[in-house]
């Protein structure tokens, strides 16, 4: 993933990730936000506390474990911690 030198730094609420994973509409706002992050349009900033909250919420909502692994892997390799 390449970032422009002046890519904005963004902190996303865990509900954005959750809504994107649960959405049936790939053009929904949460899906677009996640897509923009994965395209490198902005740099994701995440704290250990937000990451922990995200994992807890994803598990409670019975999100597919492979989807959880994919999003956590992407966060681990690209986010500013």
Short mmCIF file of C-alpha atoms in Angstrom, two decimals:
data_model
loop_
_atom_site.label_atom_id
_atom_site.label_comp_id
_atom_site.label_asym_id
_atom_site.label_seq_id
_atom_site.Cartn_x
_atom_site.Cartn_y
_atom_site.Cartn_z
CA UNK A 1 0.00 0.00 0.00
CA UNK A 2 1.45 3.36 -1.02
CA UNK A 3 0.63 6.61 0.73
CA UNK A 4 0.93 10.08 -0.67
CA UNK A 5 3.35 12.19 1.34
CA UNK A 6 0.48 14.37 2.56
CA UNK A 7 -2.05 11.59 3.22
CA UNK A 8 -4.34 12.59 6.09
CA UNK A 9 -4.14 10.73 9.38
CA UNK A 10 -7.52 9.29 10.37
CA UNK A 11 -8.83 7.60 13.52
CA UNK A 12 -11.90 5.50 12.74
CA UNK A 13 -14.50 4.55 15.29
CA UNK A 14 -14.86 0.80 15.64
CA UNK A 15 -18.46 1.11 14.41
CA UNK A 16 -17.15 2.01 10.93
CA UNK A 17 -15.33 -1.33 10.66
CA UNK A 18 -18.30 -3.21 12.09
CA UNK A 19 -20.81 -1.50 9.79
CA UNK A 20 -18.64 -2.15 6.74
CA UNK A 21 -18.32 -5.85 7.55
CA UNK A 22 -22.05 -6.21 8.19
CA UNK A 23 -23.18 -4.11 5.22
CA UNK A 24 -24.87 -5.76 2.29
CA UNK A 25 -24.25 -2.62 0.22
CA UNK A 26 -20.64 -2.28 -0.98
CA UNK A 27 -21.34 1.37 -1.76
CA UNK A 28 -22.41 2.23 1.79
CA UNK A 29 -20.45 4.99 3.51
CA UNK A 30 -18.63 2.61 5.91
CA UNK A 31 -17.61 0.34 3.01
CA UNK A 32 -16.33 3.32 1.04
CA UNK A 33 -14.31 4.54 4.02
CA UNK A 34 -12.67 1.13 4.48
CA UNK A 35 -12.03 0.90 0.74
CA UNK A 36 -10.36 4.36 0.73
CA UNK A 37 -8.13 3.28 3.63
CA UNK A 38 -7.14 0.06 1.86
CA UNK A 39 -6.41 2.07 -1.30
CA UNK A 40 -4.06 4.28 0.72
CA UNK A 41 -6.08 7.48 0.48
CA UNK A 42 -5.46 8.08 4.17
CA UNK A 43 -3.33 6.64 6.95
CA UNK A 44 -5.20 4.80 9.67
CA UNK A 45 -4.17 5.61 13.22
CA UNK A 46 -5.21 3.09 15.86
CA UNK A 47 -4.46 2.63 19.53
CA UNK A 48 -4.19 -0.70 21.35
CA UNK A 49 -7.43 0.18 23.16
CA UNK A 50 -9.32 0.74 19.89
CA UNK A 51 -7.93 -2.47 18.47
CA UNK A 52 -9.05 -4.39 21.55
CA UNK A 53 -12.52 -2.83 21.35
CA UNK A 54 -12.74 -3.71 17.66
CA UNK A 55 -11.88 -7.37 18.26
CA UNK A 56 -14.41 -7.61 21.10
CA UNK A 57 -17.20 -6.09 18.98
CA UNK A 58 -16.41 -8.25 15.96
CA UNK A 59 -16.52 -11.41 18.07
CA UNK A 60 -19.79 -10.41 19.74
CA UNK A 61 -21.42 -9.80 16.34
CA UNK A 62 -20.30 -13.23 15.13
CA UNK A 63 -18.32 -11.82 12.22
CA UNK A 64 -16.65 -14.59 10.23
CA UNK A 65 -13.25 -15.30 11.77
CA UNK A 66 -11.56 -15.13 8.37
CA UNK A 67 -12.96 -11.61 7.88
CA UNK A 68 -11.69 -10.69 11.35
CA UNK A 69 -8.23 -12.04 10.50
CA UNK A 70 -8.19 -10.13 7.20
CA UNK A 71 -9.08 -6.78 8.76
CA UNK A 72 -6.69 -7.27 11.69
CA UNK A 73 -3.87 -8.24 9.33
CA UNK A 74 -4.50 -5.13 7.23
CA UNK A 75 -4.54 -2.95 10.36
CA UNK A 76 -1.38 -4.56 11.72
CA UNK A 77 0.60 -4.00 8.52
CA UNK A 78 -0.67 -0.55 7.54
CA UNK A 79 -1.93 1.37 10.56
CA UNK A 80 0.07 3.82 12.60
CA UNK A 81 0.04 2.47 16.14
#
